[in-house]
PDB file of C-alpha atoms in Angstrom:
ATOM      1  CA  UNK O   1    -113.192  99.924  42.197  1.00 53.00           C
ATOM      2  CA  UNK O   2    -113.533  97.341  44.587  1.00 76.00           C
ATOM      3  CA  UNK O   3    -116.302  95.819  43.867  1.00 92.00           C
ATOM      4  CA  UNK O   4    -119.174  94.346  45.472  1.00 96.00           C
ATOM      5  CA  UNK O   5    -118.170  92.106  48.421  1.00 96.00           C
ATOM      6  CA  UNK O   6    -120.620  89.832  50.284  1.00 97.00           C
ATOM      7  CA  UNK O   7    -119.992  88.406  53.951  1.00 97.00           C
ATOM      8  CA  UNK O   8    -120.160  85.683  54.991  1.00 97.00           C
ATOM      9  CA  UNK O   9    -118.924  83.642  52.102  1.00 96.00           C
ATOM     10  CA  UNK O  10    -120.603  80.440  53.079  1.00 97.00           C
ATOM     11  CA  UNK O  11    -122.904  80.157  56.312  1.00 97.00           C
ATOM     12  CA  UNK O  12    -123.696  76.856  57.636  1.00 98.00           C
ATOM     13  CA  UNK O  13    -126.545  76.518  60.432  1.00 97.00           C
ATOM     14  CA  UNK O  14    -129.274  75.022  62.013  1.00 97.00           C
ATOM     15  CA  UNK O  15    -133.236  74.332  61.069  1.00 97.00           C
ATOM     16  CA  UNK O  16    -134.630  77.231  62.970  1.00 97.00           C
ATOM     17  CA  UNK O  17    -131.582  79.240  63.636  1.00 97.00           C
ATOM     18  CA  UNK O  18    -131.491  83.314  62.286  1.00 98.00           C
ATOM     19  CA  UNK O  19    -129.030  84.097  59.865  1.00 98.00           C
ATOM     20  CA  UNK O  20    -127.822  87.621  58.775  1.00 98.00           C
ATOM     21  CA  UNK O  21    -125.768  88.607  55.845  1.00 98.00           C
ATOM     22  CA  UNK O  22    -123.823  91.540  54.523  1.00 98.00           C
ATOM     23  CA  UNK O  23    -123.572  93.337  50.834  1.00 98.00           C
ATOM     24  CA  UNK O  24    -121.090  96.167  50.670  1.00 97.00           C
ATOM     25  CA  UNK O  25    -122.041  97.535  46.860  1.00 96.00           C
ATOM     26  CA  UNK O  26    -119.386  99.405  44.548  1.00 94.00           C
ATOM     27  CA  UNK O  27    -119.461 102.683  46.446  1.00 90.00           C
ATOM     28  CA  UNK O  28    -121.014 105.699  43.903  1.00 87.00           C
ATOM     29  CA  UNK O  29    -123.871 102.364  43.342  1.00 91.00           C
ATOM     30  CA  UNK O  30    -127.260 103.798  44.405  1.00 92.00           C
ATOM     31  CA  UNK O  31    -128.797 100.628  43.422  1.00 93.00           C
ATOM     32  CA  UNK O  32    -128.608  97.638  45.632  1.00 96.00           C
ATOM     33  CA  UNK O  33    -130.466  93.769  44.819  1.00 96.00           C
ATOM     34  CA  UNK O  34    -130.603  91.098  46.449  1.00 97.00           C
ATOM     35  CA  UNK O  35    -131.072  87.134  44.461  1.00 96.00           C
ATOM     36  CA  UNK O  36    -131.344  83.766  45.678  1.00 96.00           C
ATOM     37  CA  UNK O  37    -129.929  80.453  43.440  1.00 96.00           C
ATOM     38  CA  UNK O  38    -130.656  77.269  43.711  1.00 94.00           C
ATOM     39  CA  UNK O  39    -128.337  74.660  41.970  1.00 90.00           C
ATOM     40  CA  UNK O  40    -128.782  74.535  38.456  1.00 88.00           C
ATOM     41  CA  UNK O  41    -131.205  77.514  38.353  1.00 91.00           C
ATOM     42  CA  UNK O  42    -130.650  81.389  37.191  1.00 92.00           C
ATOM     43  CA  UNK O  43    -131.065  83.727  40.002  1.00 94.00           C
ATOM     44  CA  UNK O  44    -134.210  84.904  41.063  1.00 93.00           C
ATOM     45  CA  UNK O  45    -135.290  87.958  42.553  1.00 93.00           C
ATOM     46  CA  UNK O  46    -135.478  89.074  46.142  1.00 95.00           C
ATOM     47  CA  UNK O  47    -135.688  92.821  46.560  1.00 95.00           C
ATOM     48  CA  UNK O  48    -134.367  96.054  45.113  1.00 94.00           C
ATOM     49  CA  UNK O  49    -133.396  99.076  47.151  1.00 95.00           C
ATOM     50  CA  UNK O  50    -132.967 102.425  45.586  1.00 93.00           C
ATOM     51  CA  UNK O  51    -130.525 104.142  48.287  1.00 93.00           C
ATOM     52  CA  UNK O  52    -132.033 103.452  51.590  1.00 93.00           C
ATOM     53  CA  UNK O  53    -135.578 103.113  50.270  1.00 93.00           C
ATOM     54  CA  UNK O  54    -136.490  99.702  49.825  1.00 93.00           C
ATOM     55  CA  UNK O  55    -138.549  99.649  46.425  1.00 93.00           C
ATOM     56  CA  UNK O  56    -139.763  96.230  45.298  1.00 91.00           C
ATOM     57  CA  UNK O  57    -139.975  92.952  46.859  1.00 92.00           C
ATOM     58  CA  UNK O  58    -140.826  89.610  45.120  1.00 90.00           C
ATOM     59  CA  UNK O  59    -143.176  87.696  46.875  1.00 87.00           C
ATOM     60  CA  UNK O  60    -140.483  84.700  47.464  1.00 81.00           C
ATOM     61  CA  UNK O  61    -139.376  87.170  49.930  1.00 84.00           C
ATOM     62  CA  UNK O  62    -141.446  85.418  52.957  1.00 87.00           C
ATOM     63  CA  UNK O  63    -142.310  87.337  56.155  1.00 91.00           C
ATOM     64  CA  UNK O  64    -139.174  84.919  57.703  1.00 95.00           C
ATOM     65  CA  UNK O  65    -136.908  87.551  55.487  1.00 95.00           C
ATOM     66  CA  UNK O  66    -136.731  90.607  55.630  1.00 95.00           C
ATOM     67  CA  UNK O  67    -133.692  93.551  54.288  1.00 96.00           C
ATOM     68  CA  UNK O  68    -132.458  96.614  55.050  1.00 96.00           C
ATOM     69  CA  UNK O  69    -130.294  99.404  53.946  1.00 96.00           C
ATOM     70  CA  UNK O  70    -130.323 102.144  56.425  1.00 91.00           C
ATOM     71  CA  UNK O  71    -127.763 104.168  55.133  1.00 87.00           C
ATOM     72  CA  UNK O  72    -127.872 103.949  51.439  1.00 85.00           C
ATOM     73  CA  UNK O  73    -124.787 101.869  51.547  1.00 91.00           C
ATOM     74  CA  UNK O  74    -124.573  98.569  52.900  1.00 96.00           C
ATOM     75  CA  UNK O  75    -126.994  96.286  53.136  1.00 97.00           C
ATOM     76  CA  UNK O  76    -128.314  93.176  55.574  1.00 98.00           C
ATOM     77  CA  UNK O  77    -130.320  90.273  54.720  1.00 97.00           C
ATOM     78  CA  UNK O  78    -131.561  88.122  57.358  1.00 97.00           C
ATOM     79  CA  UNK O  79    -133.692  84.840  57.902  1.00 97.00           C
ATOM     80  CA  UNK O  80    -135.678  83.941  60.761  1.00 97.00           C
ATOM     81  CA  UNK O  81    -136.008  80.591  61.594  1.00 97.00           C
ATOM     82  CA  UNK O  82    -134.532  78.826  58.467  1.00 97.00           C
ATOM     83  CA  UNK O  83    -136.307  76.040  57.113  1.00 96.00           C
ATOM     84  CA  UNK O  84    -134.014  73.656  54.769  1.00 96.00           C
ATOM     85  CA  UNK O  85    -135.218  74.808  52.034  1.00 95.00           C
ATOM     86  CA  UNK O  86    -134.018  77.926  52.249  1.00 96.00           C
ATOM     87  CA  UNK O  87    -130.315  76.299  51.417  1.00 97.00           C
ATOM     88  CA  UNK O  88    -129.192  78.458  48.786  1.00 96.00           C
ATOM     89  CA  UNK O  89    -126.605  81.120  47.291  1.00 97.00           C
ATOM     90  CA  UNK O  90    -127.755  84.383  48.119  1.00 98.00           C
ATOM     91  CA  UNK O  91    -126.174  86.929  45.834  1.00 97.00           C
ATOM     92  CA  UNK O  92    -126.013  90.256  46.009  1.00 97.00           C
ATOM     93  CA  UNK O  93    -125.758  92.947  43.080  1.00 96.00           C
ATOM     94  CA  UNK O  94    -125.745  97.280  42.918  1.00 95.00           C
ATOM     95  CA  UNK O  95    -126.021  99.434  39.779  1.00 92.00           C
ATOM     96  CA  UNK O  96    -125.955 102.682  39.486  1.00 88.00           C
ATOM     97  CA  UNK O  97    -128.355 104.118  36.106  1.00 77.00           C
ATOM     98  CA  UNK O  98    -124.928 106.039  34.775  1.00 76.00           C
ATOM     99  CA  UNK O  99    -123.054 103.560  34.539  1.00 71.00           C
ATOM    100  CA  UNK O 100    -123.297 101.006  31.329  1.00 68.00           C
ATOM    101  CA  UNK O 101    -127.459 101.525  30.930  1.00 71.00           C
ATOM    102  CA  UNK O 102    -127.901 100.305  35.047  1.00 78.00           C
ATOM    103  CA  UNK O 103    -125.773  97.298  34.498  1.00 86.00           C
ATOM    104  CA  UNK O 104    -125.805  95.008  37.719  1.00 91.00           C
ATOM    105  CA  UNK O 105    -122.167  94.069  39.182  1.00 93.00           C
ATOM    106  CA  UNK O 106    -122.207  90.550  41.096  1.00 95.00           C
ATOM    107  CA  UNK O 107    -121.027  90.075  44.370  1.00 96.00           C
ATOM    108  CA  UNK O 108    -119.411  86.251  45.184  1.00 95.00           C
ATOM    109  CA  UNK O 109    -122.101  85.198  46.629  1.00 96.00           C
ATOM    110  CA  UNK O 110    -122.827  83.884  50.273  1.00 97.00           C
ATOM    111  CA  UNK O 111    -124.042  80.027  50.387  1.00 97.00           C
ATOM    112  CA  UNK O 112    -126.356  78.978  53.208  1.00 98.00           C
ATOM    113  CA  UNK O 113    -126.365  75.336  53.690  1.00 97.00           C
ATOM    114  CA  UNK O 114    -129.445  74.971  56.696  1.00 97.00           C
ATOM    115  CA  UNK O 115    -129.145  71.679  57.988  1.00 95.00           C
TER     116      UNK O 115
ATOM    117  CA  UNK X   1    -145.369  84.822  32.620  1.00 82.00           C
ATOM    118  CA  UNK X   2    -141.779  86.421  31.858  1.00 85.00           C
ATOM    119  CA  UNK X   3    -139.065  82.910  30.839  1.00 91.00           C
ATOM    120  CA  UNK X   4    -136.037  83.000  29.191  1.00 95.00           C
ATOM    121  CA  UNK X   5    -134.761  79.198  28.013  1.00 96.00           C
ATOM    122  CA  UNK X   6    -131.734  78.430  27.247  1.00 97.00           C
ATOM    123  CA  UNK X   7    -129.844  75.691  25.430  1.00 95.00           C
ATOM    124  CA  UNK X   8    -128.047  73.106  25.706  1.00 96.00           C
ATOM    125  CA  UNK X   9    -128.224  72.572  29.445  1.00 96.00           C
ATOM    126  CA  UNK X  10    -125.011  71.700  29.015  1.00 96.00           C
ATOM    127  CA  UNK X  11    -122.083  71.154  26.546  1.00 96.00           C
ATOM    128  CA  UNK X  12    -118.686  69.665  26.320  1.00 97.00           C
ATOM    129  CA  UNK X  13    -116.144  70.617  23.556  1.00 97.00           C
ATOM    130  CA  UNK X  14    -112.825  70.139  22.891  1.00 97.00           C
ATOM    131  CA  UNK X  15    -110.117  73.587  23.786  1.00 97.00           C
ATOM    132  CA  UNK X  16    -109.541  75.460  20.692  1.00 97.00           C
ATOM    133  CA  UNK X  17    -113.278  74.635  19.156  1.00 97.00           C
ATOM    134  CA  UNK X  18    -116.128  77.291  18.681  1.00 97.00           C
ATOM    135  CA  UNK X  19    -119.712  76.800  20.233  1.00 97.00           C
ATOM    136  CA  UNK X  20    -122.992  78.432  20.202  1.00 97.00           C
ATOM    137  CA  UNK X  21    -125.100  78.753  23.156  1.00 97.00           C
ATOM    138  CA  UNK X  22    -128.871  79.585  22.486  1.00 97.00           C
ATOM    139  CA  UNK X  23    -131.469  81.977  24.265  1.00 96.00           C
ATOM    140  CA  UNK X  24    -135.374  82.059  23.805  1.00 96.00           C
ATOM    141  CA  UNK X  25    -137.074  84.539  25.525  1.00 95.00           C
ATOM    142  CA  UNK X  26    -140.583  85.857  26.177  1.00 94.00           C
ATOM    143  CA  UNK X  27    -140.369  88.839  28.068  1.00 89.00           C
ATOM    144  CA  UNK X  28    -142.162  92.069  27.940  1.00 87.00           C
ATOM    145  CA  UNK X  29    -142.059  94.628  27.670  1.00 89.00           C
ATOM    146  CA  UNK X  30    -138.034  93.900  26.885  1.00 88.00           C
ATOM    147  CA  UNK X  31    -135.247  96.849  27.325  1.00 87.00           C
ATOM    148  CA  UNK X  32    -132.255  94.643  26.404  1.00 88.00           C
ATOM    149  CA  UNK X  33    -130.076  91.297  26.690  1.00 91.00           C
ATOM    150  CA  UNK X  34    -126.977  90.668  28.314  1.00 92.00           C
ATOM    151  CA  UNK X  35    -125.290  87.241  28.357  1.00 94.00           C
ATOM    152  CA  UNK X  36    -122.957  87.056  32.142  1.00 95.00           C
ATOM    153  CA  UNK X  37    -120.569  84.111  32.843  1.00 96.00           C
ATOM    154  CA  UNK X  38    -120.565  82.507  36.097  1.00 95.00           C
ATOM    155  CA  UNK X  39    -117.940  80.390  37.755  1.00 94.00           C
ATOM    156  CA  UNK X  40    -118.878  77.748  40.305  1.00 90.00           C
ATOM    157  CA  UNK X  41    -119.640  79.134  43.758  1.00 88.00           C
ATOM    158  CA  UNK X  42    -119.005  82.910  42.497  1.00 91.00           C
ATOM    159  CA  UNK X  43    -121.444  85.711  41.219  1.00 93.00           C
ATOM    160  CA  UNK X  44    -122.476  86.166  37.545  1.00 94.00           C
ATOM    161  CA  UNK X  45    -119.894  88.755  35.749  1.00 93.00           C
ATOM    162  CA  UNK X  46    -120.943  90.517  32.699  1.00 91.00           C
ATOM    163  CA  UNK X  47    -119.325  89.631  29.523  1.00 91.00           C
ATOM    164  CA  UNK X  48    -119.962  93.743  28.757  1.00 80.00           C
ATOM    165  CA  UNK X  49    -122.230  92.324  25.462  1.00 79.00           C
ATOM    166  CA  UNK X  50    -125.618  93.975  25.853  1.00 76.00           C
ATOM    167  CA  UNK X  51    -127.952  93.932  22.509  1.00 76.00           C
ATOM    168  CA  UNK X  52    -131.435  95.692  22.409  1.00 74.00           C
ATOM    169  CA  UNK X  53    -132.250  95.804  18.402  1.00 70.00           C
ATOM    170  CA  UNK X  54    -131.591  93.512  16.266  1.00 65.00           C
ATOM    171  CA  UNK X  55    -127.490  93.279  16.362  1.00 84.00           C
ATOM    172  CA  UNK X  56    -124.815  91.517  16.838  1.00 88.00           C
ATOM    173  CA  UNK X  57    -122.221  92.905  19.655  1.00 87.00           C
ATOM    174  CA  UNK X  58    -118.857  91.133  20.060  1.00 90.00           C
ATOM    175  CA  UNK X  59    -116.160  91.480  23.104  1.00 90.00           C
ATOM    176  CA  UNK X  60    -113.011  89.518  21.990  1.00 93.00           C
ATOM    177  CA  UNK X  61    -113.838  85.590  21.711  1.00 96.00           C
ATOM    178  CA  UNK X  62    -117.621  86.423  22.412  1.00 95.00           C
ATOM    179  CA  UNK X  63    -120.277  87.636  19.832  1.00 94.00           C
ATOM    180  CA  UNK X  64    -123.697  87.422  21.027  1.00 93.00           C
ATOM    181  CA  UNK X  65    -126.325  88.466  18.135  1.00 92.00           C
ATOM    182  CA  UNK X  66    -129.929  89.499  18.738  1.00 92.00           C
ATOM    183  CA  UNK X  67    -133.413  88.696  16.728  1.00 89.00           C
ATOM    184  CA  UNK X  68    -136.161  90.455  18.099  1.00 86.00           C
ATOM    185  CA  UNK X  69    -138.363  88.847  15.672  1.00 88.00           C
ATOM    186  CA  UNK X  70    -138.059  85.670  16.992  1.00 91.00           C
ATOM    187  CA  UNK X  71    -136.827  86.788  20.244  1.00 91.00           C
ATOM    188  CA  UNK X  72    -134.003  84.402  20.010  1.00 94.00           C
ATOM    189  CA  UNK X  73    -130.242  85.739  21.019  1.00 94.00           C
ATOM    190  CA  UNK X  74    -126.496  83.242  20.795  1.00 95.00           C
ATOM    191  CA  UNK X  75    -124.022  83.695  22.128  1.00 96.00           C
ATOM    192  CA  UNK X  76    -121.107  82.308  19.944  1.00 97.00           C
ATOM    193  CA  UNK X  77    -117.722  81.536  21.352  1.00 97.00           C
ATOM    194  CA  UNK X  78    -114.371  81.420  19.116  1.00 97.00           C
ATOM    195  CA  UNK X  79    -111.217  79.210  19.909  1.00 97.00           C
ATOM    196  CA  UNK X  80    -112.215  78.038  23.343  1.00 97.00           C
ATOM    197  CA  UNK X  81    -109.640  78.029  26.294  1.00 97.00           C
ATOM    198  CA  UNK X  82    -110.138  75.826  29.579  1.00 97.00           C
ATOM    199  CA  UNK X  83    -110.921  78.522  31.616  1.00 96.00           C
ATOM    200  CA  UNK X  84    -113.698  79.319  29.424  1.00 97.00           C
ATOM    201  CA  UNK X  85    -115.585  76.540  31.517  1.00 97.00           C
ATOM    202  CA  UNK X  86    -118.252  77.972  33.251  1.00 97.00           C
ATOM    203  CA  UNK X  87    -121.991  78.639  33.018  1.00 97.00           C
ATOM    204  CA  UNK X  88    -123.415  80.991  31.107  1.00 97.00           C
ATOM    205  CA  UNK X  89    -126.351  82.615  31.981  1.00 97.00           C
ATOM    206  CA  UNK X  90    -129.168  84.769  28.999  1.00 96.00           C
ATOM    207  CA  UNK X  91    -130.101  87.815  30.940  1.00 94.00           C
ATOM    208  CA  UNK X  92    -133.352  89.970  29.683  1.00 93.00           C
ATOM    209  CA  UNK X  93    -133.715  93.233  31.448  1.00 90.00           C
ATOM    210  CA  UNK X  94    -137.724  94.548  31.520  1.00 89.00           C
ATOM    211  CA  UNK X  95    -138.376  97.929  30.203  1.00 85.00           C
ATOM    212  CA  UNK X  96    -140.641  98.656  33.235  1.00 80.00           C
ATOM    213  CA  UNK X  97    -140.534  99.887  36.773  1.00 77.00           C
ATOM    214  CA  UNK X  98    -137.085  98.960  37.993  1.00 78.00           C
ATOM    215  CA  UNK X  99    -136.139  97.290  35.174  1.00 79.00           C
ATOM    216  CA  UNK X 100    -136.140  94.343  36.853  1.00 86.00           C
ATOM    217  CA  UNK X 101    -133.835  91.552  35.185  1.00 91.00           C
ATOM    218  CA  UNK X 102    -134.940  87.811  33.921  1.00 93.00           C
ATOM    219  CA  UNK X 103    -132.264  85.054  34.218  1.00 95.00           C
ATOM    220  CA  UNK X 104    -132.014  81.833  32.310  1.00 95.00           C
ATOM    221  CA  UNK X 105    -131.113  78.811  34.047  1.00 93.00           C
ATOM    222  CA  UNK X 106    -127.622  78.670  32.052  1.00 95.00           C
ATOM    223  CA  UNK X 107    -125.705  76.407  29.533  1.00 97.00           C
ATOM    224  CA  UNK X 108    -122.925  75.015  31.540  1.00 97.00           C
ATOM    225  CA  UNK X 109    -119.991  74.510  29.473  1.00 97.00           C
ATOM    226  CA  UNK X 110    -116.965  72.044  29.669  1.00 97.00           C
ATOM    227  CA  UNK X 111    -113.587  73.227  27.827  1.00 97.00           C
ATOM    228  CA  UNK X 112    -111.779  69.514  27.816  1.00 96.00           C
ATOM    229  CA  UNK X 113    -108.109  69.831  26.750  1.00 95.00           C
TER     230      UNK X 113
END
């Protein structure tokens, strides 16, 4: 068990540049989320795919994000022309309902820093 | 609206001390509670206590209890060590849909030898 890894760890760009990120899950994880944290907050929630079908989306998900998961397996999140305040630490978490009553397993995180 | 408060923001105590972190939670329709520890700049990891009844669940140092009367969960730590330091963050899991999960906003915690 590998766990869930996230790429890149921290991303630093430019006010109106597109960003992308990676989420490799635990492998047998059917479950895949996606969170954003600001300093001193809890995470919140992005989006939830259930293998490749993307299932729910919060409404903080703007039409400047959107996420994918075309095989069931890994997963992208990207942001179109950031704005600063999307500075944040996007995490990234899978599940699987066998395992521990769907307990979600972390990734590290990436941190955006839009300047 | 779904919250879950937690308390103190913060906390400083001395290695070796206990300490109780607090949880208030309105959330429904509530499956269960987890309590997850989270270094700075890394992801939340589960301290593997989940409580959905009224209980109290304990995994070495930690022992998180549960009232679902008062909707009110601690999460009690024993003999504190520095690299207890961390934040730790009340997680309420909805009994709905995906089961979509509420976070506090933490108690950050300061083991000072």
């Amino acid at each position: 068990d590998t766990g869930v890894s996230q790429d890149p760890r921290h991303k630093i760009t430019k006010r109106g540049q597109n960003v992308t990120f990676r989420c490799d899950p635990i492998s047998e994880h059917n479950r895949l989320y996606w969170y954003r944290q600001t300093l001193g907050q809890g995470p919140e929630f992005l989006t939830y795919f259930q293998n490749e079908a993307q299932l729910e989306k919060s409404r903080l998900l703007s039409d400047r994000f959107s996420a994918e998961r075309p095989k069931g397996s890994f997963s992208t999140l990207e942001i179109q022309r950031t704005e600063q305040g999307d500075s944040a630490m996007y995490l990234c978490a899978s599940s699987s309902y066998s395992t521990d009553h769907n307990e979600q397993f972390f990734g590290p995180g990436t941190r955006l820093t839009v300047l | 609206k779904n919250q879950v408060e937690q308390s103190p923001q913060s906390l400083i105590i001395l290695e070796g001390k206990n300490c109780t972190l607090q949880c208030n939670y309105t959330v429904s329709p509530f499956s269960n509670l987890r309590w997850y520890k989270q270094d700075t700049g890394r992801g939340p990891v589960s301290l593997k206590i989940m409580t959905f009844s009224e209980n109290t669940k304990s995994n070495g140092r930690y022992t998180a209890t549960l009232d679902a009367d008062t909707k009110q969960s601690s999460l009690h730590i024993t003999a504190s060590q520095l690299s207890d330091s961390a934040s730790y963050i009340c997680v309420v899991r909805l009994n709905t849909g995906f089961q979509k999960l509420v976070f506090g906003t933490g108690t950050r915690l300061l083991v000072s030898p």
